[in-house]
PDB file of C-alpha atoms in Angstrom:
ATOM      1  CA  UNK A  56      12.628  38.277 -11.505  1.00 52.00           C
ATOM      2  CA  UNK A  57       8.855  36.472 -12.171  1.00 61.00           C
ATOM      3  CA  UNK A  58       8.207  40.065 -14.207  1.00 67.00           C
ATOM      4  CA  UNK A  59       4.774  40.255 -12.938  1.00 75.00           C
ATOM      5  CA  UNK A  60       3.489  43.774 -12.109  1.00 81.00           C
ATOM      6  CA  UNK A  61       0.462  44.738 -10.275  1.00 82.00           C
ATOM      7  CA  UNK A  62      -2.198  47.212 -11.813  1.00 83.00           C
ATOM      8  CA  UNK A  63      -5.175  48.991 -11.521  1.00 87.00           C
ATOM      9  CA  UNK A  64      -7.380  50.754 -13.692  1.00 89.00           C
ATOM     10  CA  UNK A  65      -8.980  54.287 -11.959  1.00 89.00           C
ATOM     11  CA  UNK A  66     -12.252  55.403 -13.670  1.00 90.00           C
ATOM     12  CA  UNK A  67     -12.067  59.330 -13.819  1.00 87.00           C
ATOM     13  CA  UNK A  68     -15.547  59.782 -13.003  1.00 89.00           C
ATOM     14  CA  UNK A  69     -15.170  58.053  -9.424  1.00 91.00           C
ATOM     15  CA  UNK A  70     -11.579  58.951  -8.820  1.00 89.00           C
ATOM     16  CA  UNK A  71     -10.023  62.864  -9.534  1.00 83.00           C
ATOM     17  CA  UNK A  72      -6.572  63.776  -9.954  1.00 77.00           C
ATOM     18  CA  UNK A  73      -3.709  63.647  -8.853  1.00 74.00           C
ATOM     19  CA  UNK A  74      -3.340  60.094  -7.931  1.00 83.00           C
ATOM     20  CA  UNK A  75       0.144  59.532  -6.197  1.00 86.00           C
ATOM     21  CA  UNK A  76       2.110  55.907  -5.823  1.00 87.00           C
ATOM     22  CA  UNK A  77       3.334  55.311  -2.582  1.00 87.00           C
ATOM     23  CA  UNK A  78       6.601  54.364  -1.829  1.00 84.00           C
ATOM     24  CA  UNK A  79       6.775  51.110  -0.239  1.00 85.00           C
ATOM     25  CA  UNK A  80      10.197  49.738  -0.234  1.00 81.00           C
ATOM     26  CA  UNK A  81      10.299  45.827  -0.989  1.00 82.00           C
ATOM     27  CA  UNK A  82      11.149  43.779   1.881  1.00 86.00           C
ATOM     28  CA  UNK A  83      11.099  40.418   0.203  1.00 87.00           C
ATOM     29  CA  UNK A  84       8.420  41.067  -2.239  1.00 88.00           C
ATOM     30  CA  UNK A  85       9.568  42.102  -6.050  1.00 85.00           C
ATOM     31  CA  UNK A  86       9.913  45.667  -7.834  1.00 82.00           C
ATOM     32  CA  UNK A  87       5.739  45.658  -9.394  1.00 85.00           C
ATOM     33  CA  UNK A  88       4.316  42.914  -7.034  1.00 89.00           C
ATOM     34  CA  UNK A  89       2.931  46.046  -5.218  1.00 92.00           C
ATOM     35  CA  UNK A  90       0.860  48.780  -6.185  1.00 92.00           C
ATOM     36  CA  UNK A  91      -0.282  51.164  -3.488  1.00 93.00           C
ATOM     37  CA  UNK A  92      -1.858  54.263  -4.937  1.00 93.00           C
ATOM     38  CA  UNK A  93      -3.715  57.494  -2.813  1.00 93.00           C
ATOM     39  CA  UNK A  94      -5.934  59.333  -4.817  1.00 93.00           C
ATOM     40  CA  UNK A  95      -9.114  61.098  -3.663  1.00 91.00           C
ATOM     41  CA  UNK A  96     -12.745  59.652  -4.507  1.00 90.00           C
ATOM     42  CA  UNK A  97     -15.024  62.446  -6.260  1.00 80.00           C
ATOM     43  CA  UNK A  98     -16.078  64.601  -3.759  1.00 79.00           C
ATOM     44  CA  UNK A  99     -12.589  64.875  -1.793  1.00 82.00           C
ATOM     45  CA  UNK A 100     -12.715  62.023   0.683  1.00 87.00           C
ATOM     46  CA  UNK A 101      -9.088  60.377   0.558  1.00 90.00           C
ATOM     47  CA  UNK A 102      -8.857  56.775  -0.038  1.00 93.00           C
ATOM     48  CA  UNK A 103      -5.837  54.243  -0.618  1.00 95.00           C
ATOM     49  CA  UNK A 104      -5.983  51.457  -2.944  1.00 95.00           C
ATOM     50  CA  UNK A 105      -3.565  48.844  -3.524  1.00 95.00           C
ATOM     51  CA  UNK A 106      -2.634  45.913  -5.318  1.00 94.00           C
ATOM     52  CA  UNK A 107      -0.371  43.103  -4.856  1.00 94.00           C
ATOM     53  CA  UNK A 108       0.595  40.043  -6.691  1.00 89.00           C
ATOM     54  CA  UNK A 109       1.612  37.385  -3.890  1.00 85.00           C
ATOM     55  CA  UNK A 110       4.740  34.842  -3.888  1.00 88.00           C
ATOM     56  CA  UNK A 111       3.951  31.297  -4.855  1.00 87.00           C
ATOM     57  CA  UNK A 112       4.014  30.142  -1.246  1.00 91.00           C
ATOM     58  CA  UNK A 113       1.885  33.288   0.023  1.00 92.00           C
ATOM     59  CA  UNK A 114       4.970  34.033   3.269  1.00 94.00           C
ATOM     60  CA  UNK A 115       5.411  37.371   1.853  1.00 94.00           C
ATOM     61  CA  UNK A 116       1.122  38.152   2.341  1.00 94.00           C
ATOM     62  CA  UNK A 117       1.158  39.333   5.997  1.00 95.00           C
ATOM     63  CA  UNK A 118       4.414  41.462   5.623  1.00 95.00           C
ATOM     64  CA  UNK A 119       3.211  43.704   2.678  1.00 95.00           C
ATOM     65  CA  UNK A 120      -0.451  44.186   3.938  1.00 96.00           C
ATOM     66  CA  UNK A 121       1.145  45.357   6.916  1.00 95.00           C
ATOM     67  CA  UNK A 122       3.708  47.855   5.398  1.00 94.00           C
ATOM     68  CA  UNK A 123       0.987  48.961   3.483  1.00 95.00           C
ATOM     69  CA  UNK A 124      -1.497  49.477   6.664  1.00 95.00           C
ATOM     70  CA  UNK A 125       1.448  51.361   8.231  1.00 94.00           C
ATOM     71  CA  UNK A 126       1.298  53.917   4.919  1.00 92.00           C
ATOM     72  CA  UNK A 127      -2.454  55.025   5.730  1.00 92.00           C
ATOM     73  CA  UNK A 128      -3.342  58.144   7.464  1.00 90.00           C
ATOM     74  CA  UNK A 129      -5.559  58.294  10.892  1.00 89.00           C
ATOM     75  CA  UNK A 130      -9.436  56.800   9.359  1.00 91.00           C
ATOM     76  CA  UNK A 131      -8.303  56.842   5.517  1.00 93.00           C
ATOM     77  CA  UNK A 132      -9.751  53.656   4.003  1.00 95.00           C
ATOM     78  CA  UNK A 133      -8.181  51.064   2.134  1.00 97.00           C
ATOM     79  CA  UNK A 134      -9.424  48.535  -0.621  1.00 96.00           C
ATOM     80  CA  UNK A 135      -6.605  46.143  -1.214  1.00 96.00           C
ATOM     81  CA  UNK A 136      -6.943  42.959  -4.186  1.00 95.00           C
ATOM     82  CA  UNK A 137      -4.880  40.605  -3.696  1.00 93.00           C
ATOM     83  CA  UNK A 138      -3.366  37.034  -4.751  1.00 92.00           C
ATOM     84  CA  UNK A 139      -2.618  36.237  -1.493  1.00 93.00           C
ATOM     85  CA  UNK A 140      -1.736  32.181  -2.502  1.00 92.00           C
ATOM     86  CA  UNK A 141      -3.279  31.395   1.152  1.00 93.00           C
ATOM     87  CA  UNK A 142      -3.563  27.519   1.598  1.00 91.00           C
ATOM     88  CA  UNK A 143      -5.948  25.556   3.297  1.00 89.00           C
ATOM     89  CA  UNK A 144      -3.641  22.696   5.008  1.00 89.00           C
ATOM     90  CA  UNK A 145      -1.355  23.938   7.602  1.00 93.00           C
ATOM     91  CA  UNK A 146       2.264  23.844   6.294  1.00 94.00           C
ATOM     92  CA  UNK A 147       5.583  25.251   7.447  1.00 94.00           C
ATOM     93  CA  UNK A 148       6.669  26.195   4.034  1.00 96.00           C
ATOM     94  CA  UNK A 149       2.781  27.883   3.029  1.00 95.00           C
ATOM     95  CA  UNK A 150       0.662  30.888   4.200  1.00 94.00           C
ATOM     96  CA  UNK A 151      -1.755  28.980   6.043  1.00 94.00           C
ATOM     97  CA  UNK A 152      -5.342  30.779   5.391  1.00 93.00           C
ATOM     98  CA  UNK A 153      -6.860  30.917   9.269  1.00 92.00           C
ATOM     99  CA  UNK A 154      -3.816  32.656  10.371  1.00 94.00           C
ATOM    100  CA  UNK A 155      -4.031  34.972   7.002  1.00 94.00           C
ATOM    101  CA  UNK A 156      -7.689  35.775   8.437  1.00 93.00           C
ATOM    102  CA  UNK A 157      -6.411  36.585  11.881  1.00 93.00           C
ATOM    103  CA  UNK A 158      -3.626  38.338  10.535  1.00 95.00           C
ATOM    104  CA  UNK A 159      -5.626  40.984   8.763  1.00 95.00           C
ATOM    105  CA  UNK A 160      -8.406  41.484  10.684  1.00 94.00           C
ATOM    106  CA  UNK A 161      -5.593  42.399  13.539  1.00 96.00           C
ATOM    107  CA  UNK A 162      -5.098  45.266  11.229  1.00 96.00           C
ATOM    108  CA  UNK A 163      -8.600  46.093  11.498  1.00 94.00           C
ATOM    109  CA  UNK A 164      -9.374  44.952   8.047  1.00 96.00           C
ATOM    110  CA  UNK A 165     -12.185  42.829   6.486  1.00 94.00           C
ATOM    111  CA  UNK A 166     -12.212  40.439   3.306  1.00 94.00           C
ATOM    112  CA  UNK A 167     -15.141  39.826   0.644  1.00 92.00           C
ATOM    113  CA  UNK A 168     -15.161  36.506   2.160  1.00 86.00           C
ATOM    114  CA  UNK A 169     -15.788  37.209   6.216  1.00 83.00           C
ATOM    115  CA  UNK A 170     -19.081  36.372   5.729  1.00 73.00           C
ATOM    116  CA  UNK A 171     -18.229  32.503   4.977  1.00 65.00           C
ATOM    117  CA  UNK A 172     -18.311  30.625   7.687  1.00 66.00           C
ATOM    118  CA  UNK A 173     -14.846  29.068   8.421  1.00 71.00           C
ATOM    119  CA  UNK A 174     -12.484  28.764   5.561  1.00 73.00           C
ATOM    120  CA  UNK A 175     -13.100  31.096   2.487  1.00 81.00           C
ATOM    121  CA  UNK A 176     -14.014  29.583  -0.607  1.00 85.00           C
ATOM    122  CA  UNK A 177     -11.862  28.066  -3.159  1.00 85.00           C
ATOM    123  CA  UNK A 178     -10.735  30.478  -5.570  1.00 86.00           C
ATOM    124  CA  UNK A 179      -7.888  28.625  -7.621  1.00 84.00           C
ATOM    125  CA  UNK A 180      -8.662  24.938  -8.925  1.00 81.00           C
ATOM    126  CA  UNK A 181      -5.770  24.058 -11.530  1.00 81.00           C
ATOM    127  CA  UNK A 182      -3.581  21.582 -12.036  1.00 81.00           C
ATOM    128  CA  UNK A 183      -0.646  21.345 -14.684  1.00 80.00           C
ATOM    129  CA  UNK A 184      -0.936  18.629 -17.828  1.00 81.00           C
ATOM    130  CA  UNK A 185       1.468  16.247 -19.373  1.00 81.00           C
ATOM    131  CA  UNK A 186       2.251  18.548 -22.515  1.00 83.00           C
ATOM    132  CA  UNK A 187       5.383  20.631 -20.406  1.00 78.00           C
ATOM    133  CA  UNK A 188       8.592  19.126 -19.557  1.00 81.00           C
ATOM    134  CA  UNK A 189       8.376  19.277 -15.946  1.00 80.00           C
ATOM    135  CA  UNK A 190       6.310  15.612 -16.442  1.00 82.00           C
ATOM    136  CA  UNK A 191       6.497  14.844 -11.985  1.00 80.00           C
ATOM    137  CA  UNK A 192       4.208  17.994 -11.587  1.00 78.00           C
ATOM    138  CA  UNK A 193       1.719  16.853 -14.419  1.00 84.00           C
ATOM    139  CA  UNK A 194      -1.632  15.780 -12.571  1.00 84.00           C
ATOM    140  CA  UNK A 195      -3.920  13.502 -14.394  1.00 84.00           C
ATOM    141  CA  UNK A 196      -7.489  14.011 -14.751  1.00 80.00           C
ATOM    142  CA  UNK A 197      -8.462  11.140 -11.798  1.00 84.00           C
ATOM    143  CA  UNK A 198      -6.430  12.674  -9.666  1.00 83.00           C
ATOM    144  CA  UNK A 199      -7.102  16.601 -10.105  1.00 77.00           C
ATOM    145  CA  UNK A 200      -9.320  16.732  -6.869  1.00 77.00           C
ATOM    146  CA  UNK A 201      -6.288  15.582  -4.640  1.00 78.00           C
ATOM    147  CA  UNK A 202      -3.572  16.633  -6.513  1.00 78.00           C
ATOM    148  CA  UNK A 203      -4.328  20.339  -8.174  1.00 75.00           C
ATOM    149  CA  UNK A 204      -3.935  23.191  -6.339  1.00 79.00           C
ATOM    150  CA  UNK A 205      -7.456  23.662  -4.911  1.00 82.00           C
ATOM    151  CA  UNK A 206      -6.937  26.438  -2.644  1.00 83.00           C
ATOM    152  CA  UNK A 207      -8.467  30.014  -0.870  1.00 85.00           C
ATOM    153  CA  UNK A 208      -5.427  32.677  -2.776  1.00 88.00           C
ATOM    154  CA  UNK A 209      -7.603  35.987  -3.488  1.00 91.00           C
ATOM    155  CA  UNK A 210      -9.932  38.335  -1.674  1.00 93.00           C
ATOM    156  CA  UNK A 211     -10.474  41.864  -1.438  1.00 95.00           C
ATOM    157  CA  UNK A 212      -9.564  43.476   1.696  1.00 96.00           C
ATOM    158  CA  UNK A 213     -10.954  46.654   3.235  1.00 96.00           C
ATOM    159  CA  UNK A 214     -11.010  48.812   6.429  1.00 94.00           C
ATOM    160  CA  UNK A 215     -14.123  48.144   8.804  1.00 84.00           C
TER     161      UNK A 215
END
């Protein structure tokens, strides 16, 4: 396993107790790449939050934001972070980020970036260096701009 897990940090003032994890078997995704948690904003109103921690390639995106979606009760919103590893060229073997945008707002969700026009911004601009032994993935500085990965990954989703 990658041994990533997915967190979140509640601040008792906003959120009261108890908080309970949902159980939302893995279908594809690893044991702590998804945290789904209900707990109940002060005041009572119910509210589910989630987090999730995306596969490299971002195929496994769509799938868990809609196993989640199918976890909410009738009008309970959701507020969902996520490394979704979207991409901005079209690829068979990538989440492609225009049908990521179609894909969630078919749920009836939104992102902190609908108000972009056309493809969200870049969030992720890295690219790996010569000092690691994997020396055909190194990218030199000339080439970072075509060769990093430059790419829309995370956003912050949330019902209309």
């Amino acid at each position: 396993g990658r041994s990533q897990n997915s967190v979140m940090l509640l601040r008792s003032e906003l959120f009261s107790l108890p908080h309970s994890e949902l159980d939302v078997a893995p279908a594809g995704w690893e044991a702590g790449d998804l945290l789904a948690v209900r707990t109940n904003v002060a005041g009572g109103t119910s509210l589910m939050l989630a987090s999730f921690h995306g596969d490299t390639n971002g195929l496994l995106t769509e799938p868990v934001i809609e196993a989640v979606v199918r976890q909410l009760q009738p009008t309970e919103p959701l507020i969902f972070g996520l490394d979704a590893n979207t991409h901005q060229l079209r690829s068979a073997s990538t989440a492609y980020v225009l049908d990521f945008q179609n894909a969630y707002r078919r749920l009836g969700l939104q992102a902190c970036w609908d108000n972009e026009v056309g493809v969200p911004p870049v969030t992720t601009f890295n690219a790996r260096t010569f000092l690691q032994p994997q020396l055909n993935k190194a990218v030199g500085s000339a080439e970072l701009s075509e060769k990093g990965d430059k790419n829309p990954k995370d956003y912050v989703l949330f019902s209309k």
